[in-house]
Coordinates of C-alpha atoms in Angstrom, one line a residue:
M10 CA 10.8 8.6 -31.5
T11 CA 9.4 9.2 -35.0
N12 CA 6.0 10.8 -35.6
D13 CA 4.7 7.5 -36.8
T14 CA 5.8 5.7 -33.6
V15 CA 4.3 8.4 -31.4
T16 CA 1.0 8.0 -33.3
V17 CA 0.8 4.2 -33.2
L18 CA 2.4 3.5 -29.8
P19 CA -0.7 4.5 -27.6
I20 CA -2.9 2.2 -29.7
I21 CA -0.5 -0.8 -29.5
M22 CA 0.2 -0.3 -25.8
N23 CA -3.5 -0.1 -24.7
L24 CA -4.6 -3.0 -26.9
A25 CA -1.7 -5.1 -25.7
R26 CA -2.2 -4.2 -22.1
Y27 CA -5.9 -5.3 -22.2
A28 CA -5.2 -8.4 -24.2
I29 CA -2.4 -9.6 -21.9
F30 CA -3.5 -8.5 -18.4
A31 CA -7.3 -9.0 -18.9
G32 CA -7.4 -11.6 -21.7
I33 CA -4.9 -14.1 -20.3
P34 CA -6.5 -14.2 -16.8
F35 CA -10.0 -14.6 -18.4
L36 CA -8.7 -17.4 -20.6
F37 CA -7.0 -19.1 -17.6
F38 CA -9.8 -18.9 -15.1
Y39 CA -12.9 -18.9 -17.2
V40 CA -12.0 -21.0 -20.2
L41 CA -9.2 -23.4 -19.5
F42 CA -9.2 -24.2 -15.8
P43 CA -12.5 -23.1 -14.2
E44 CA -13.0 -26.4 -12.4
K45 CA -9.4 -26.5 -11.0
F46 CA -9.9 -23.1 -9.4
S47 CA -13.5 -23.5 -8.4
R48 CA -12.6 -23.1 -4.7
H49 CA -11.2 -19.7 -5.4
K50 CA -14.5 -18.5 -7.0
I51 CA -16.0 -15.7 -5.0
Q52 CA -19.5 -16.1 -6.4
H53 CA -20.5 -19.6 -7.1
R54 CA -22.9 -18.8 -9.9
L55 CA -21.5 -18.3 -13.3
A56 CA -21.8 -15.3 -15.6
R57 CA -23.4 -15.7 -19.0
H58 CA -21.6 -15.6 -22.3
K59 CA -23.6 -12.5 -23.2
D60 CA -22.2 -10.8 -20.1
F61 CA -18.6 -11.5 -21.3
I62 CA -19.4 -10.1 -24.7
R63 CA -21.0 -6.9 -23.2
E64 CA -17.9 -6.4 -21.0
L65 CA -15.5 -6.9 -23.9
L66 CA -17.4 -4.5 -26.3
H67 CA -17.7 -1.8 -23.7
S68 CA -14.0 -2.1 -22.7
L69 CA -12.9 -1.9 -26.3
K70 CA -15.1 1.2 -26.8
N71 CA -13.6 2.9 -23.7
M72 CA -10.0 2.2 -25.0
V73 CA -10.9 4.8 -27.6
I74 CA -11.3 7.3 -24.8
I75 CA -8.1 6.3 -23.1
I76 CA -6.1 6.5 -26.4
G77 CA -7.8 9.9 -27.1
V78 CA -6.5 11.2 -23.7
A79 CA -3.0 10.0 -24.6
Y80 CA -3.1 11.8 -27.9
L81 CA -4.4 14.9 -26.1
I82 CA -1.4 14.9 -23.9
I83 CA 1.0 14.2 -26.7
H84 CA -0.3 16.5 -29.5
S85 CA -2.0 19.4 -27.7
S86 CA -0.6 22.4 -25.9
L87 CA -1.4 20.5 -22.7
G88 CA 1.8 18.5 -23.3
G89 CA 3.8 21.7 -22.5
Y90 CA 2.5 21.6 -18.9
S91 CA 3.3 18.0 -18.4
Q92 CA 5.9 17.1 -15.7
I93 CA 7.0 13.9 -17.4
Y94 CA 10.8 13.9 -17.9
Q95 CA 13.0 11.6 -20.0
E96 CA 16.5 12.1 -18.7
V97 CA 16.8 9.6 -15.8
D98 CA 19.2 11.9 -13.8
T99 CA 16.8 14.9 -13.8
Y100 CA 15.7 13.7 -10.3
P101 CA 17.3 11.2 -7.9
L102 CA 16.8 7.5 -8.8
W103 CA 14.7 6.9 -5.7
W104 CA 12.2 9.4 -7.0
I105 CA 11.1 7.0 -9.7
P106 CA 9.3 4.5 -7.3
V107 CA 8.3 7.3 -4.9
S108 CA 6.6 9.3 -7.7
A109 CA 4.8 6.1 -8.9
L110 CA 3.6 5.5 -5.3
L111 CA 2.4 9.2 -5.0
A112 CA 0.5 8.7 -8.3
L113 CA -1.2 5.6 -6.9
I114 CA -2.2 7.5 -3.7
L115 CA -3.6 10.4 -5.7
H116 CA -5.4 8.0 -8.1
D117 CA -6.9 6.1 -5.1
A118 CA -8.3 9.3 -3.6
Y119 CA -9.6 10.5 -7.0
F120 CA -11.2 7.1 -7.8
Y121 CA -12.9 6.9 -4.3
W122 CA -14.6 10.3 -4.5
L123 CA -15.4 9.9 -8.2
H124 CA -16.9 6.5 -7.5
R125 CA -19.0 7.7 -4.6
T126 CA -20.2 10.7 -6.7
I127 CA -21.4 8.6 -9.6
H128 CA -23.2 6.3 -7.2
H129 CA -25.5 9.2 -6.3
P130 CA -29.1 8.3 -7.4
K131 CA -29.3 11.2 -9.8
L132 CA -26.0 10.3 -11.6
F133 CA -25.9 6.5 -11.4
R134 CA -28.2 5.7 -14.3
W135 CA -26.3 7.7 -16.9
A136 CA -22.8 7.6 -15.4
H137 CA -22.2 4.2 -13.8
A138 CA -25.1 1.7 -14.5
V139 CA -23.3 0.1 -17.4
H140 CA -20.4 -1.0 -15.2
H141 CA -22.8 -2.4 -12.6
K142 CA -24.5 -4.6 -15.2
S143 CA -21.6 -6.9 -14.2
T144 CA -22.9 -8.1 -10.9
N145 CA -20.6 -11.1 -11.2
P146 CA -17.6 -9.4 -12.9
S147 CA -14.9 -11.0 -15.0
P148 CA -11.5 -9.5 -16.0
L149 CA -13.1 -8.3 -19.2
A150 CA -15.0 -5.8 -17.1
A151 CA -11.9 -3.8 -16.3
Y152 CA -12.8 -1.1 -18.8
S153 CA -16.5 -1.8 -19.1
F154 CA -18.0 1.7 -18.6
N155 CA -20.1 4.0 -20.6
L156 CA -18.3 6.8 -22.3
I157 CA -19.0 9.4 -19.7
E158 CA -17.5 7.4 -16.9
G159 CA -14.7 6.3 -19.2
F160 CA -13.7 10.0 -19.8
F161 CA -13.6 10.7 -16.1
E162 CA -11.7 7.5 -15.3
A163 CA -9.1 8.5 -18.0
L164 CA -8.8 12.1 -16.7
I165 CA -6.6 10.9 -13.8
G166 CA -3.8 10.5 -16.3
I167 CA -3.8 14.2 -17.1
I168 CA -4.1 15.2 -13.4
V169 CA -1.1 13.0 -12.4
I170 CA 1.3 14.2 -15.1
L171 CA 0.3 17.9 -14.4
L172 CA 1.0 17.5 -10.6
I173 CA 3.8 15.0 -10.2
P174 CA 7.2 15.0 -11.9
M175 CA 7.5 11.5 -13.3
H176 CA 10.1 9.7 -15.4
L177 CA 8.6 7.7 -18.3
S178 CA 9.4 4.4 -16.4
A179 CA 7.4 5.7 -13.4
V180 CA 4.5 6.5 -15.7
A181 CA 4.7 3.0 -17.1
L182 CA 4.9 1.5 -13.6
F183 CA 1.9 3.5 -12.5
A184 CA -0.2 2.4 -15.5
F185 CA 0.9 -1.2 -15.1
I186 CA 0.0 -1.4 -11.4
G187 CA -3.3 0.5 -12.0
F188 CA -4.5 -1.8 -14.6
L189 CA -3.3 -4.9 -12.7
F190 CA -5.3 -3.9 -9.6
N191 CA -8.3 -3.2 -11.9
V192 CA -8.2 -6.7 -13.4
Y193 CA -7.6 -8.2 -9.9
G194 CA -10.6 -6.4 -8.5
H195 CA -12.8 -7.8 -11.3
L196 CA -11.2 -11.2 -11.5
G197 CA -14.1 -13.0 -9.8
Y198 CA -11.6 -15.3 -8.0
E199 CA -9.6 -14.6 -4.9
I200 CA -5.9 -15.5 -5.5
A201 CA -4.1 -13.7 -2.6
P202 CA -1.8 -16.1 -0.7
R203 CA -2.8 -17.6 2.6
W204 CA -0.3 -15.5 4.6
F205 CA -1.8 -12.2 3.3
R206 CA -4.8 -12.4 5.6
H207 CA -2.7 -12.4 8.8
S208 CA -0.3 -9.6 7.6
F209 CA -0.5 -5.9 8.0
L210 CA -0.9 -5.7 4.2
F211 CA -4.5 -7.0 4.6
E212 CA -5.3 -3.9 6.5
I213 CA -3.9 -1.6 3.8
F214 CA -4.7 -3.1 0.4
N215 CA -8.0 -4.1 -1.3
T216 CA -8.6 -7.6 -2.5
S217 CA -10.7 -9.2 -5.3
V218 CA -13.3 -10.0 -2.6
H219 CA -13.4 -6.4 -1.6
H220 CA -14.4 -5.1 -5.0
N221 CA -16.5 -8.1 -5.9
L222 CA -18.6 -7.4 -2.9
H223 CA -19.2 -3.9 -4.2
H224 CA -20.5 -5.3 -7.5
R225 CA -22.8 -7.8 -5.7
K226 CA -24.2 -5.3 -3.1
F227 CA -23.9 -2.1 -5.1
K228 CA -22.9 -0.1 -1.9
G229 CA -19.7 0.3 0.0
N230 CA -16.1 -0.6 -0.9
Y231 CA -15.6 2.3 -3.3
G232 CA -11.8 2.3 -3.1
L233 CA -9.4 1.1 -5.8
Y234 CA -6.0 0.2 -4.3
F235 CA -6.3 0.8 -0.6
R236 CA -8.9 0.4 2.2
F237 CA -8.0 3.8 3.7
W238 CA -10.9 6.0 2.4
D239 CA -13.5 3.4 2.9
R240 CA -12.5 2.9 6.5
V241 CA -12.1 6.6 7.3
M242 CA -15.4 7.5 5.7
G243 CA -17.2 4.4 7.1
T244 CA -18.1 3.0 3.7
E245 CA -16.4 -0.3 3.9
H246 CA -19.0 -3.0 3.6
P247 CA -19.6 -4.5 7.1
Q248 CA -19.5 -8.0 5.7
Y249 CA -16.2 -7.6 3.9
V250 CA -13.9 -9.3 6.4
Q251 CA -16.4 -12.1 7.1
T252 CA -16.8 -12.7 3.4
Y253 CA -13.1 -12.8 2.9
D254 CA -12.7 -15.3 5.7
R255 CA -15.4 -17.4 4.2
I256 CA -13.5 -17.5 0.9
Q257 CA -10.3 -18.3 2.8
A258 CA -11.9 -21.2 4.5
Q259 CA -13.3 -22.3 1.1
R260 CA -9.8 -22.2 -0.4
F261 CA -7.6 -23.5 2.5
G262 CA -10.0 -25.1 5.0
E263 CA -10.8 -23.7 8.4
Q264 CA -7.8 -22.0 9.9
K265 CA -7.1 -21.2 13.5
P266 CA -6.3 -17.6 14.2
Q267 CA -2.6 -17.0 13.7
A268 CA -0.4 -14.8 15.8
A269 CA 1.8 -12.3 14.0
K270 CA 5.2 -13.8 13.1
W271 CA 8.0 -11.7 14.6
P272 CA 11.6 -11.8 13.4
K273 CA 13.7 -13.9 15.7
V274 CA 15.7 -10.8 16.8
V275 CA 12.6 -9.3 18.3
L276 CA 11.7 -12.3 20.5
P277 CA 14.5 -11.8 23.1
L278 CA 13.5 -8.1 23.4
L279 CA 9.9 -9.0 24.0
L280 CA 11.0 -11.5 26.7
W281 CA 13.2 -8.9 28.3
V282 CA 10.3 -6.4 28.3
S283 CA 8.1 -9.0 29.9
L284 CA 10.5 -9.9 32.6
S285 CA 11.1 -6.2 33.3
G286 CA 7.5 -5.7 34.2
F287 CA 6.7 -3.4 31.2
S288 CA 4.8 -5.9 29.0
P289 CA 1.3 -4.9 28.0
S290 CA -1.6 -6.5 29.7
G291 CA -3.2 -9.6 28.1
T292 CA -5.4 -8.7 25.2
S293 CA -8.1 -11.1 26.4
D294 CA -8.9 -8.6 29.3
I295 CA -11.1 -6.7 27.0
K296 CA -13.7 -9.5 27.0
G297 CA -16.6 -9.0 29.3
E298 CA -19.4 -6.5 29.9
W299 CA -19.0 -2.8 29.6
K300 CA -21.4 0.1 30.5
D301 CA -22.0 2.6 27.7
E302 CA -23.8 5.5 29.2
E303 CA -24.3 7.2 25.8
A304 CA -25.8 4.2 24.2
G305 CA -27.8 3.6 27.4
G306 CA -26.8 -0.1 27.7
I307 CA -24.4 -2.8 28.5
I308 CA -22.1 -4.1 25.8
S309 CA -20.8 -7.7 26.0
I310 CA -17.4 -8.0 24.2
Y311 CA -16.3 -11.4 23.0
E312 CA -13.7 -12.9 20.7
K313 CA -14.4 -15.0 17.6
N314 CA -11.8 -16.3 15.1
G315 CA -9.2 -13.8 16.4
R316 CA -11.4 -10.8 16.2
Y317 CA -13.4 -8.9 18.8
Y318 CA -17.1 -8.0 18.7
G319 CA -19.4 -6.1 21.0
K320 CA -23.1 -6.8 21.3
L321 CA -25.7 -4.7 23.1
V322 CA -27.2 -7.2 25.6
R323 CA -29.3 -5.1 27.9
A324 CA -30.5 -1.5 28.6
L325 CA -29.4 0.5 31.6
D326 CA -33.0 1.7 32.0
P327 CA -35.4 -1.2 32.5
A328 CA -38.0 0.7 30.6
D329 CA -35.9 0.6 27.5
Q330 CA -35.2 -3.2 27.7
A331 CA -38.2 -3.9 25.4
K332 CA -36.5 -1.9 22.6
I333 CA -33.5 -4.2 22.4
A334 CA -35.1 -7.5 23.5
G335 CA -34.7 -10.2 20.8
K336 CA -32.6 -7.9 18.6
N337 CA -29.0 -8.7 17.6
I338 CA -27.6 -5.1 17.9
M339 CA -23.8 -5.3 17.2
I340 CA -22.0 -2.2 18.4
F341 CA -18.4 -3.4 17.7
R342 CA -17.3 -5.5 14.7
D343 CA -14.0 -7.0 13.5
F344 CA -11.5 -5.4 16.0
Q345 CA -8.0 -6.8 16.1
A346 CA -5.8 -6.9 19.1
T347 CA -2.4 -5.1 18.9
D348 CA 0.2 -4.2 21.5
E349 CA -0.4 -2.2 24.6
N350 CA -4.1 -3.1 24.8
Q351 CA -4.9 -1.4 21.5
Y352 CA -7.7 -2.8 19.2
C353 CA -7.8 -1.4 15.7
C354 CA -9.3 -1.6 12.3
G355 CA -12.9 -2.4 13.3
T356 CA -16.3 -0.6 12.9
I357 CA -18.5 1.0 15.6
F358 CA -22.3 1.2 15.2
L359 CA -23.7 4.5 16.5
P360 CA -27.3 3.8 17.5
R361 CA -28.2 7.5 18.0
Y362 CA -27.3 8.3 14.4
Q363 CA -27.9 4.9 12.9
K364 CA -24.4 5.1 11.3
T365 CA -21.4 2.9 11.2
A366 CA -18.0 4.5 11.9
A367 CA -14.4 3.4 11.6
G368 CA -12.9 3.1 15.1
T369 CA -10.3 2.0 17.6
L370 CA -10.5 0.7 21.1
K371 CA -8.0 1.2 23.9
M372 CA -8.1 -0.3 27.4
V373 CA -6.7 2.5 29.5
N374 CA -6.9 0.3 32.6
P375 CA -8.7 -2.9 33.6
S376 CA -12.0 -0.9 34.3
T377 CA -11.8 1.7 31.5
L378 CA -12.2 1.3 27.8
E379 CA -11.6 4.3 25.4
V380 CA -13.6 4.2 22.2
K381 CA -12.7 6.4 19.3
G382 CA -14.9 6.6 16.2
S383 CA -14.8 8.7 13.0
Y384 CA -17.7 9.2 10.6
G385 CA -16.9 11.4 7.6
I386 CA -15.1 14.5 8.9
F387 CA -16.5 14.0 12.4
S388 CA -14.8 12.1 15.2
K389 CA -15.8 11.2 18.7
T390 CA -14.2 9.7 21.8
K391 CA -16.2 8.1 24.7
I392 CA -15.4 6.1 27.8
L393 CA -16.9 2.8 28.7
T394 CA -16.6 1.3 32.2
R395 CA -16.4 -2.4 33.0
V396 CA -19.4 -3.8 34.8
G397 CA -18.6 -4.8 38.3
V398 CA -15.5 -2.6 38.6
G399 CA -16.5 0.7 40.0
S400 CA -19.5 0.9 37.7
G401 CA -22.4 -0.5 39.8

């Protein structure tokens, strides 16, 4: 590359990336076909023209920061520490997609903790308030930050190339996926295909609804690519799955819960296991009333739209009954049945601490339910016993 090319390329690439991957979706959904895709709109109210102008101006301003970081890498001594390589045979070919994936995982962790940090009340006003002026974001909001946040958002590029050996194509792939997710999160429309909701991918990746809910509620859903950190740290918004399902019903109509679609080769094996007497017990067995000694009450577990919920229905001590009477205290939310009487990917409310934790349920036997919850770095396991089966 000539010096002139090296100088101009970051400017051209960043402007083109924003114009193509933010500009075209904005034109498509907000200018040309808003009525056609009205059922996909997450928030029914429309943003104002001055909101779009603000998002555009702040995004263009932050591209100066991003381009500046690129020049810092290219022209400063920092470039000497970069692990970017140009010869494709320096590492095995499989390392190209793997290194891009590692960069995305690192970026997701960095983004989550940076995002939570700048939501601190003492930092929010001067570090993040500009971005949250977009309570109903559009694709133009992808880079709509103030300069302080813009600098820290761009810093991940330096961190990645210092820590992970990456071919130029892997760097490009990482940048492309990163910006694509950014635009998708701010799209304001849910465009994931119908099958996505009932696949394992829904449990891993964020959606446009996920990040849109963060902009609307200002709390929870801090992750960028994956649901992992929000679920582990108990910060995923409790209304996320219900909101996503509402948008799904809005897009496709009410859908009956769908069972996982297994490859045909697996079905004979499942039949053999069933006939051999080793099949797991029916997942519906979890429904009913369970005694929670720690919470001091009886939890009624029920199923709704393919997910399992647990409500505190009465206190063990009659003297405490008045404390819960008339209150809708949900202990378990959004659990999904898996094989071997496992229930995953839901949240557990901890009345003692007034906190919500990510958790799993496992029915050890017909009368015993193992509950595992994690809140921050802490985790806890407790046992519930079925009412009427050795529990009094």
